[in-house]
Backbone as JSON, one array per atom type, in Angstrom:
{
  "sequence": "XXXXXXXXXXXXXXXXXXXXXXXXXXXXXXXXXXXXXXXXXXXXXXXXXXXXXXXXXXXXXXXXXXXXXXXXXXXXXXXXXXXXXXXXXXXXXXXXXXXXXXXXXXXXXXXXXXXXXXXXXXXXXXXXXXXXXXXXXXXXXXXXXXXXXXXXXXXXXXXXXXXXXXXXXXXXXXXXXXXXXXXXXXXXXXXXXX",
  "N": [[0.59, -1.33, -0.55], [0.44, 2.32, -0.53], [1.29, 3.68, 2.16], [3.6, 1.46, 3.18], [5.35, 1.84, 0.75], [5.45, 4.09, 0.89], [7.22, 4.62, 3.59], [9.31, 2.04, 2.5], [10.66, 4.6, 0.76], [11.26, 6.46, 2.54], [13.5, 5.46, 3.55], [15.12, 4.25, 2.12], [16.08, 7.37, 1.09], [17.07, 7.79, 2.52], [19.67, 6.05, 2.66], [20.22, 6.72, 0.61], [20.95, 9.32, 0.45], [23.18, 11.47, 0.27], [24.61, 10.55, -2.25], [22.49, 11.96, -3.59], [22.19, 14.37, -5.75], [21.47, 17.84, -4.66], [18.83, 19.22, -6.32], [17.65, 16.71, -6.98], [16.67, 15.14, -4.88], [15.4, 17.47, -3.49], [12.93, 16.79, -5.38], [12.68, 14.35, -4.42], [11.99, 14.77, -1.84], [9.71, 16.69, -1.65], [8.03, 15.0, -3.86], [7.33, 12.84, -1.38], [6.5, 14.86, -0.22], [3.8, 15.58, -1.1], [2.18, 13.75, -1.95], [2.57, 11.55, -0.59], [2.24, 12.28, 2.62], [0.86, 14.32, 2.95], [-1.7, 13.94, 1.55], [-2.2, 11.53, 3.43], [-4.17, 11.25, 5.89], [-3.71, 11.72, 8.8], [-5.49, 11.73, 11.41], [-7.08, 10.16, 10.84], [-7.03, 7.72, 12.21], [-6.62, 7.59, 14.31], [-9.03, 6.59, 15.79], [-8.91, 4.01, 14.83], [-7.72, 0.82, 16.12], [-4.79, -1.5, 15.87], [-2.88, -3.48, 13.26], [-2.7, -2.2, 11.53], [-2.66, 0.53, 11.81], [-0.84, 0.63, 13.19], [1.17, 0.77, 11.02], [0.67, 2.57, 9.4], [1.09, 4.64, 10.82], [3.86, 4.53, 11.64], [5.11, 5.05, 9.64], [3.94, 7.08, 8.33], [5.38, 8.97, 10.4], [7.81, 7.62, 9.63], [8.67, 8.74, 6.78], [7.89, 11.86, 7.07], [10.46, 12.48, 8.81], [12.35, 11.8, 7.18], [11.83, 14.03, 5.41], [12.42, 16.86, 6.89], [14.4, 18.05, 7.4], [13.9, 19.42, 4.82], [11.18, 20.49, 5.38], [10.44, 21.65, 8.24], [8.13, 22.21, 10.0], [6.22, 20.97, 9.41], [6.75, 18.14, 9.3], [7.1, 18.41, 11.75], [4.68, 18.25, 12.75], [3.55, 16.29, 11.39], [4.89, 14.56, 12.66], [4.26, 14.58, 15.72], [1.8, 14.93, 15.77], [1.53, 11.47, 14.58], [2.2, 10.48, 16.44], [1.15, 10.1, 18.39], [-1.01, 9.45, 18.19], [-0.09, 6.83, 17.67], [0.6, 6.08, 20.08], [-1.83, 5.69, 21.3], [-2.82, 3.42, 19.77], [-1.06, 1.76, 20.66], [-0.87, 1.06, 23.46], [-3.69, -0.11, 22.84], [-3.69, -2.69, 21.68], [-1.72, -4.09, 22.54], [-2.34, -4.86, 25.1], [-2.31, -6.14, 27.84], [0.07, -8.01, 27.15], [-1.32, -9.38, 25.27], [-2.15, -10.15, 21.89], [-4.49, -8.6, 19.29], [-5.45, -9.13, 16.85], [-3.91, -12.02, 16.16], [-1.29, -13.91, 15.29], [0.33, -13.64, 12.97], [-0.52, -11.28, 12.41], [0.47, -9.91, 14.38], [3.51, -9.81, 14.39], [3.5, -8.55, 12.04], [2.09, -5.6, 12.09], [3.7, -5.35, 14.88], [6.42, -5.25, 13.65], [6.7, -2.9, 12.12], [6.17, -1.33, 14.29], [8.16, -1.51, 16.19], [10.4, -0.56, 14.28], [9.42, 2.42, 14.15], [9.86, 2.88, 16.58], [12.9, 2.31, 17.27], [13.97, 4.18, 14.76], [12.99, 7.1, 16.03], [14.09, 6.85, 18.56], [16.69, 6.68, 16.95], [17.27, 9.03, 16.2], [15.68, 11.17, 18.23], [17.15, 10.4, 20.61], [15.37, 8.82, 22.19], [12.39, 7.06, 22.82], [9.94, 8.31, 23.82], [9.09, 6.96, 24.94], [7.65, 4.72, 23.76], [7.89, 1.93, 24.19], [8.15, 1.09, 26.44], [5.29, 0.53, 27.0], [2.93, -0.69, 28.93], [2.55, -3.64, 28.18], [4.02, -3.89, 26.08], [6.9, -4.88, 25.43], [6.0, -7.26, 26.57], [4.64, -8.78, 24.91], [5.79, -10.4, 23.6], [6.39, -12.74, 24.59], [3.59, -13.61, 24.42], [3.61, -14.46, 21.5], [5.99, -15.52, 21.12], [4.88, -18.4, 22.32], [2.3, -18.48, 20.36], [3.62, -20.47, 18.35], [3.46, -23.32, 16.83], [3.74, -26.93, 17.57], [3.75, -28.7, 16.02], [3.84, -28.02, 13.44], [2.16, -25.64, 12.51], [0.32, -22.86, 13.37], [-1.25, -20.94, 16.15], [-4.41, -20.49, 16.15], [-6.34, -18.52, 16.15], [-8.77, -15.29, 16.32], [-8.24, -12.9, 13.29], [-6.24, -14.18, 12.11], [-5.62, -16.52, 11.58], [-4.86, -20.1, 11.73], [-1.44, -20.88, 9.88], [0.77, -22.06, 8.27], [3.97, -22.54, 10.2], [6.16, -20.1, 11.0], [9.11, -17.86, 10.9], [9.24, -15.22, 13.07], [10.16, -12.33, 12.14], [10.44, -10.04, 14.05], [10.6, -10.71, 16.64], [13.81, -11.46, 17.39], [14.68, -9.03, 18.06], [12.96, -8.72, 20.3], [14.21, -9.91, 21.66], [16.97, -9.13, 22.07], [16.55, -6.28, 22.86], [15.59, -7.07, 25.65], [17.16, -8.67, 26.46], [17.0, -11.78, 26.94], [17.12, -14.71, 25.35], [15.44, -16.59, 25.18], [13.31, -15.02, 24.02], [13.69, -15.36, 20.83], [13.78, -18.5, 20.57], [12.07, -20.23, 19.35], [12.25, -19.02, 16.34], [14.79, -19.38, 16.29], [15.03, -22.4, 15.88], [14.05, -22.22, 13.44], [16.36, -21.76, 12.33], [18.2, -23.74, 12.24], [16.59, -25.65, 11.54], [17.24, -24.86, 8.15], [15.76, -22.99, 7.73]],
  "CA": [[-0.29, -0.11, 0.02], [1.49, 3.49, 0.29], [2.46, 3.74, 3.61], [4.41, 0.65, 2.69], [5.87, 2.45, -0.2], [6.31, 5.65, 1.28], [8.26, 3.68, 4.06], [10.63, 2.27, 1.58], [11.35, 5.63, -0.39], [12.44, 7.2, 2.74], [14.88, 4.81, 4.3], [15.9, 4.96, 0.69], [16.07, 8.11, 0.43], [18.27, 8.37, 4.15], [20.75, 5.49, 2.42], [21.44, 7.66, -0.96], [20.97, 10.52, 0.48], [24.69, 11.41, 0.46], [24.81, 10.6, -3.5], [21.62, 12.83, -4.61], [22.21, 16.27, -5.81], [20.17, 18.77, -4.43], [17.5, 19.13, -7.01], [17.09, 15.3, -6.55], [16.48, 15.57, -2.69], [14.2, 18.25, -3.3], [12.61, 15.96, -5.35], [12.01, 13.21, -3.36], [10.75, 15.12, -0.43], [8.23, 16.84, -2.25], [6.92, 13.49, -3.72], [7.03, 11.98, -0.25], [4.82, 15.22, 1.5], [2.8, 16.01, -1.88], [2.15, 12.02, -3.04], [2.13, 10.7, 0.71], [2.08, 13.59, 3.81], [-0.16, 15.4, 2.59], [-3.15, 12.66, 1.08], [-2.62, 10.45, 4.57], [-4.98, 11.62, 7.08], [-3.0, 10.74, 9.75], [-6.49, 11.81, 12.19], [-8.24, 8.36, 10.73], [-5.85, 6.59, 12.9], [-7.28, 7.94, 15.71], [-10.05, 5.3, 16.11], [-8.41, 2.43, 14.96], [-6.53, 0.64, 16.71], [-4.93, -2.59, 14.99], [-2.29, -3.33, 12.79], [-2.55, -1.51, 10.04], [-2.74, 1.32, 12.47], [0.83, 0.87, 13.59], [1.86, 0.8, 9.38], [0.43, 4.18, 8.86], [1.73, 6.33, 11.46], [5.45, 4.61, 11.37], [5.27, 5.45, 7.73], [3.94, 8.6, 8.61], [6.78, 9.05, 11.54], [9.49, 7.63, 8.91], [8.24, 10.12, 5.82], [8.01, 13.29, 8.18], [11.94, 12.49, 9.5], [12.84, 12.07, 5.53], [11.67, 14.84, 5.2], [12.54, 17.39, 8.29], [15.21, 19.58, 6.99], [13.47, 20.15, 3.56], [10.36, 21.08, 5.59], [10.68, 20.9, 9.41], [7.39, 22.62, 10.8], [5.02, 19.62, 8.16], [7.64, 17.45, 9.93], [7.09, 18.09, 13.83], [3.45, 18.53, 12.94], [2.74, 15.1, 11.45], [5.4, 13.51, 14.05], [3.54, 14.83, 16.75], [0.19, 13.67, 15.21], [1.12, 10.25, 14.51], [3.11, 9.61, 17.65], [-0.12, 10.41, 19.75], [-2.22, 8.21, 17.8], [0.27, 5.37, 17.93], [0.44, 6.01, 21.92], [-2.96, 5.23, 21.78], [-3.22, 2.23, 19.63], [-0.16, 1.01, 21.3], [-1.53, 1.15, 24.9], [-4.75, -1.26, 23.59], [-3.7, -3.66, 20.81], [-0.69, -4.89, 23.44], [-2.53, -5.15, 26.53], [-2.22, -7.82, 29.07], [0.98, -8.59, 26.46], [-1.07, -9.88, 23.76], [-2.35, -9.34, 20.79], [-6.23, -9.13, 19.1], [-5.12, -9.88, 15.36], [-3.47, -13.0, 15.93], [-0.14, -14.37, 15.78], [0.48, -13.12, 12.26], [-1.05, -9.9, 12.62], [1.02, -9.62, 15.64], [4.58, -10.13, 13.62], [3.23, -7.6, 10.74], [2.48, -4.42, 12.84], [5.21, -4.96, 15.25], [7.45, -4.66, 12.65], [6.54, -0.97, 12.28], [6.34, -0.61, 16.08], [9.58, -1.17, 16.14], [10.86, 0.43, 13.34], [8.91, 3.7, 14.84], [10.64, 3.04, 18.25], [14.53, 2.61, 16.75], [13.54, 5.43, 14.47], [12.87, 7.86, 17.06], [15.97, 6.55, 19.21], [17.98, 7.18, 16.53], [16.96, 10.94, 15.87], [15.65, 11.76, 19.15], [17.83, 9.41, 21.85], [14.2, 8.04, 22.89], [11.28, 6.69, 21.61], [9.1, 8.91, 23.66], [8.13, 5.79, 25.96], [6.2, 3.68, 23.23], [9.01, 1.16, 23.72], [7.64, 0.78, 27.9], [4.02, 1.3, 27.09], [2.44, -1.98, 29.83], [1.9, -5.13, 27.47], [4.03, -4.4, 24.44], [7.43, -5.89, 25.54], [5.21, -8.27, 27.59], [3.69, -9.56, 23.39], [6.89, -11.56, 22.99], [6.11, -14.03, 25.15], [2.57, -14.21, 23.56], [4.29, -14.44, 20.0], [6.24, -17.35, 21.32], [3.41, -19.45, 22.8], [1.76, -19.24, 19.36], [4.3, -21.07, 17.56], [2.55, -24.23, 17.24], [4.97, -27.99, 18.21], [3.37, -29.2, 14.48], [4.56, -27.13, 12.16], [1.26, -25.13, 11.91], [0.29, -21.83, 14.47], [-2.18, -21.43, 17.14], [-6.15, -20.43, 15.17], [-7.59, -17.15, 16.66], [-8.59, -13.88, 15.49], [-8.3, -13.02, 11.49], [-4.97, -13.86, 11.65], [-5.95, -18.0, 10.95], [-3.89, -20.97, 11.3], [-0.95, -20.55, 9.0], [2.29, -22.61, 8.39], [4.73, -21.8, 11.13], [7.33, -19.18, 9.88], [9.42, -17.37, 11.77], [9.12, -13.52, 13.07], [12.2, -10.97, 12.56], [10.37, -9.03, 15.42], [11.22, -11.58, 18.41], [15.04, -11.26, 17.36], [14.22, -7.43, 18.37], [12.89, -8.32, 21.28], [15.43, -10.8, 22.49], [18.37, -8.63, 22.17], [15.88, -5.65, 23.51], [15.19, -8.05, 26.86], [18.84, -9.99, 26.8], [16.53, -13.23, 26.85], [17.33, -15.09, 23.85], [14.33, -17.51, 25.23], [12.54, -14.97, 22.84], [13.73, -15.95, 19.86], [13.81, -19.31, 20.42], [11.24, -20.56, 17.13], [13.31, -18.44, 15.27], [16.73, -20.3, 15.63], [14.59, -23.75, 15.3], [13.79, -22.53, 11.72], [17.5, -21.56, 11.34], [18.43, -24.88, 12.36], [16.46, -26.51, 9.76], [17.53, -24.1, 7.53], [14.63, -21.38, 7.04]],
  "C": [[0.65, 1.16, 0.09], [2.42, 3.96, 1.53], [3.13, 3.39, 3.47], [5.63, 1.34, 1.49], [6.32, 3.52, 0.48], [7.54, 5.51, 2.54], [9.53, 3.77, 3.65], [11.27, 3.57, 0.55], [11.8, 5.81, 0.46], [13.39, 6.41, 3.88], [15.18, 5.11, 2.83], [16.65, 5.74, 0.51], [17.73, 8.69, 1.47], [19.39, 7.1, 3.47], [21.18, 6.17, 1.19], [21.53, 8.57, -0.57], [22.34, 11.61, -0.04], [25.26, 11.76, -1.25], [23.9, 11.29, -4.56], [22.04, 14.13, -4.72], [20.84, 16.81, -5.46], [18.7, 18.75, -5.49], [16.75, 16.62, -7.26], [16.22, 14.84, -5.39], [15.29, 16.1, -2.41], [13.0, 17.32, -4.24], [11.65, 14.93, -5.44], [11.23, 13.52, -2.11], [9.76, 15.85, -1.25], [7.66, 15.9, -2.31], [6.48, 13.15, -2.19], [5.85, 13.43, 0.65], [3.75, 15.9, 0.23], [1.87, 14.46, -2.14], [1.41, 11.39, -1.33], [1.54, 11.69, 2.21], [0.66, 14.29, 3.83], [-1.51, 14.76, 1.81], [-3.31, 11.47, 2.26], [-3.03, 11.71, 4.95], [-4.5, 10.79, 8.55], [-4.26, 10.67, 11.73], [-7.44, 10.7, 11.88], [-8.21, 7.44, 11.31], [-6.2, 6.29, 14.26], [-8.5, 7.17, 16.47], [-9.84, 4.55, 15.46], [-7.43, 2.2, 15.91], [-6.22, -1.33, 16.22], [-3.35, -2.69, 14.15], [-1.37, -1.84, 11.3], [-2.05, 0.3, 10.52], [-1.11, 1.84, 12.8], [1.79, 1.32, 12.39], [1.76, 1.87, 9.19], [1.46, 4.57, 9.64], [3.04, 5.84, 11.86], [5.46, 4.96, 9.93], [5.39, 6.93, 7.87], [5.8, 9.48, 9.27], [8.12, 8.94, 10.28], [9.84, 8.96, 7.93], [8.3, 11.8, 6.07], [9.61, 13.3, 8.84], [12.66, 12.58, 8.62], [12.85, 12.9, 5.25], [11.87, 16.39, 6.14], [13.74, 18.53, 8.32], [13.97, 20.08, 5.87], [11.97, 21.03, 4.34], [9.77, 21.26, 7.46], [9.02, 21.31, 10.2], [6.46, 21.97, 10.13], [5.86, 18.72, 9.17], [7.13, 16.89, 11.47], [5.33, 17.76, 13.54], [3.03, 16.76, 12.81], [4.1, 13.84, 11.94], [4.69, 13.02, 15.39], [2.25, 13.95, 16.57], [0.76, 12.36, 15.52], [1.74, 9.48, 15.7], [2.68, 9.29, 18.65], [-0.75, 9.58, 19.61], [-1.42, 6.8, 17.98], [0.34, 4.83, 19.41], [-0.85, 5.3, 22.15], [-3.51, 3.78, 21.54], [-2.08, 0.95, 20.46], [-0.93, 0.28, 22.76], [-3.08, -0.09, 24.5], [-4.21, -2.18, 22.71], [-2.73, -4.33, 22.01], [-1.21, -5.43, 24.86], [-2.92, -5.86, 27.22], [-0.78, -8.77, 27.99], [0.56, -9.31, 25.37], [-1.23, -9.49, 22.34], [-3.74, -9.93, 20.15], [-6.01, -9.98, 17.73], [-4.51, -10.98, 14.87], [-1.64, -12.95, 15.74], [0.72, -13.82, 14.58], [0.56, -11.87, 12.12], [0.22, -8.98, 13.56], [2.52, -9.12, 15.07], [4.63, -8.44, 12.5], [3.84, -6.19, 11.53], [3.39, -3.92, 14.27], [6.7, -4.56, 14.9], [8.06, -3.36, 12.62], [6.83, -0.76, 13.29], [7.82, -0.05, 16.35], [10.24, -0.33, 15.33], [10.37, 1.69, 13.76], [10.38, 3.53, 15.83], [12.0, 3.53, 17.33], [14.59, 4.29, 15.72], [14.01, 6.91, 14.85], [13.81, 8.04, 17.94], [17.01, 7.26, 18.43], [18.02, 8.93, 16.0], [17.11, 11.69, 17.22], [16.35, 11.73, 20.22], [17.09, 9.1, 22.63], [13.12, 8.04, 21.85], [9.98, 7.11, 22.31], [8.47, 7.83, 24.54], [7.11, 4.43, 25.36], [6.74, 1.96, 24.0], [8.34, 0.05, 25.85], [6.04, 0.61, 28.27], [3.72, -0.43, 27.81], [2.24, -2.84, 27.87], [3.06, -4.93, 26.26], [5.21, -5.36, 24.44], [6.93, -6.57, 25.98], [5.12, -8.87, 25.6], [4.5, -10.28, 23.34], [6.87, -12.54, 23.31], [4.53, -14.39, 24.69], [2.9, -14.87, 22.13], [4.88, -16.15, 19.92], [5.98, -18.24, 21.75], [2.19, -19.6, 21.6], [2.52, -19.93, 18.54], [3.89, -22.62, 17.81], [4.12, -25.8, 17.64], [4.62, -28.4, 16.03], [3.65, -28.55, 13.55], [3.08, -25.86, 12.14], [0.79, -23.99, 13.41], [-0.52, -22.01, 14.92], [-3.58, -20.05, 16.34], [-6.66, -19.4, 15.74], [-7.57, -15.78, 15.48], [-8.8, -13.96, 13.58], [-7.02, -13.68, 11.17], [-5.11, -15.73, 11.27], [-5.33, -18.66, 11.52], [-3.31, -20.9, 10.0], [0.36, -21.77, 9.39], [3.73, -22.06, 9.31], [5.69, -21.01, 9.98], [8.04, -18.82, 11.01], [9.48, -15.54, 11.9], [10.19, -12.97, 13.14], [11.52, -10.25, 14.06], [10.67, -10.03, 16.75], [12.53, -11.72, 17.96], [14.9, -10.09, 18.55], [14.12, -7.3, 20.49], [13.94, -9.17, 22.52], [17.01, -9.86, 23.27], [17.77, -7.23, 23.26], [15.9, -6.06, 25.71], [16.13, -8.79, 27.55], [18.03, -10.88, 27.66], [16.33, -13.76, 25.83], [16.09, -16.31, 23.74], [13.42, -17.32, 24.11], [12.75, -15.37, 21.72], [14.56, -17.81, 19.17], [13.01, -20.39, 19.16], [12.15, -19.97, 16.36], [14.77, -19.53, 14.99], [15.98, -21.74, 15.65], [14.18, -23.13, 14.0], [15.03, -21.82, 11.25], [18.01, -22.9, 11.37], [18.2, -25.47, 11.41], [16.8, -25.96, 8.47], [16.79, -22.88, 6.31], [14.42, -20.86, 7.1]]
}
């Protein structure tokens, strides 16, 4: 979708920034602003809680960080709004250390939460408390426990039962919490060559 594309453009822009001319930088920044930020309605996500809110709010923050030197006031407005929208989202969807949308959506939405958290820490030196929201760090156990022993995942919500697969977000939680057990299932996949 549009949010995932904007995130990819923002990351690529950061990676190749020093190789771009001033004109090329302006083109990328203007495209992110006109084709994504101004067309995304960050207020739309205030009422929605789930993986898509995580994805969109993270992408808005990433695009805003990419254009912050080009349009600082606009970037600040979008970062602040998406941060607060996301803070409400993260509080609800990780409540009690679970995830209401199931196994696969935990990984999908949580990867974007991690991206937002790490980006904010990289730029501002902190994540504004997002990673310390009650239930968020504990949700890594939820992910671990939904791996099945029969090659399938535990089925509930709209995640459905799927073939068991690695959850990239689990590695981040294992490092952050200094708890390698959180990546136990992922290590099992590596050992199998998958």
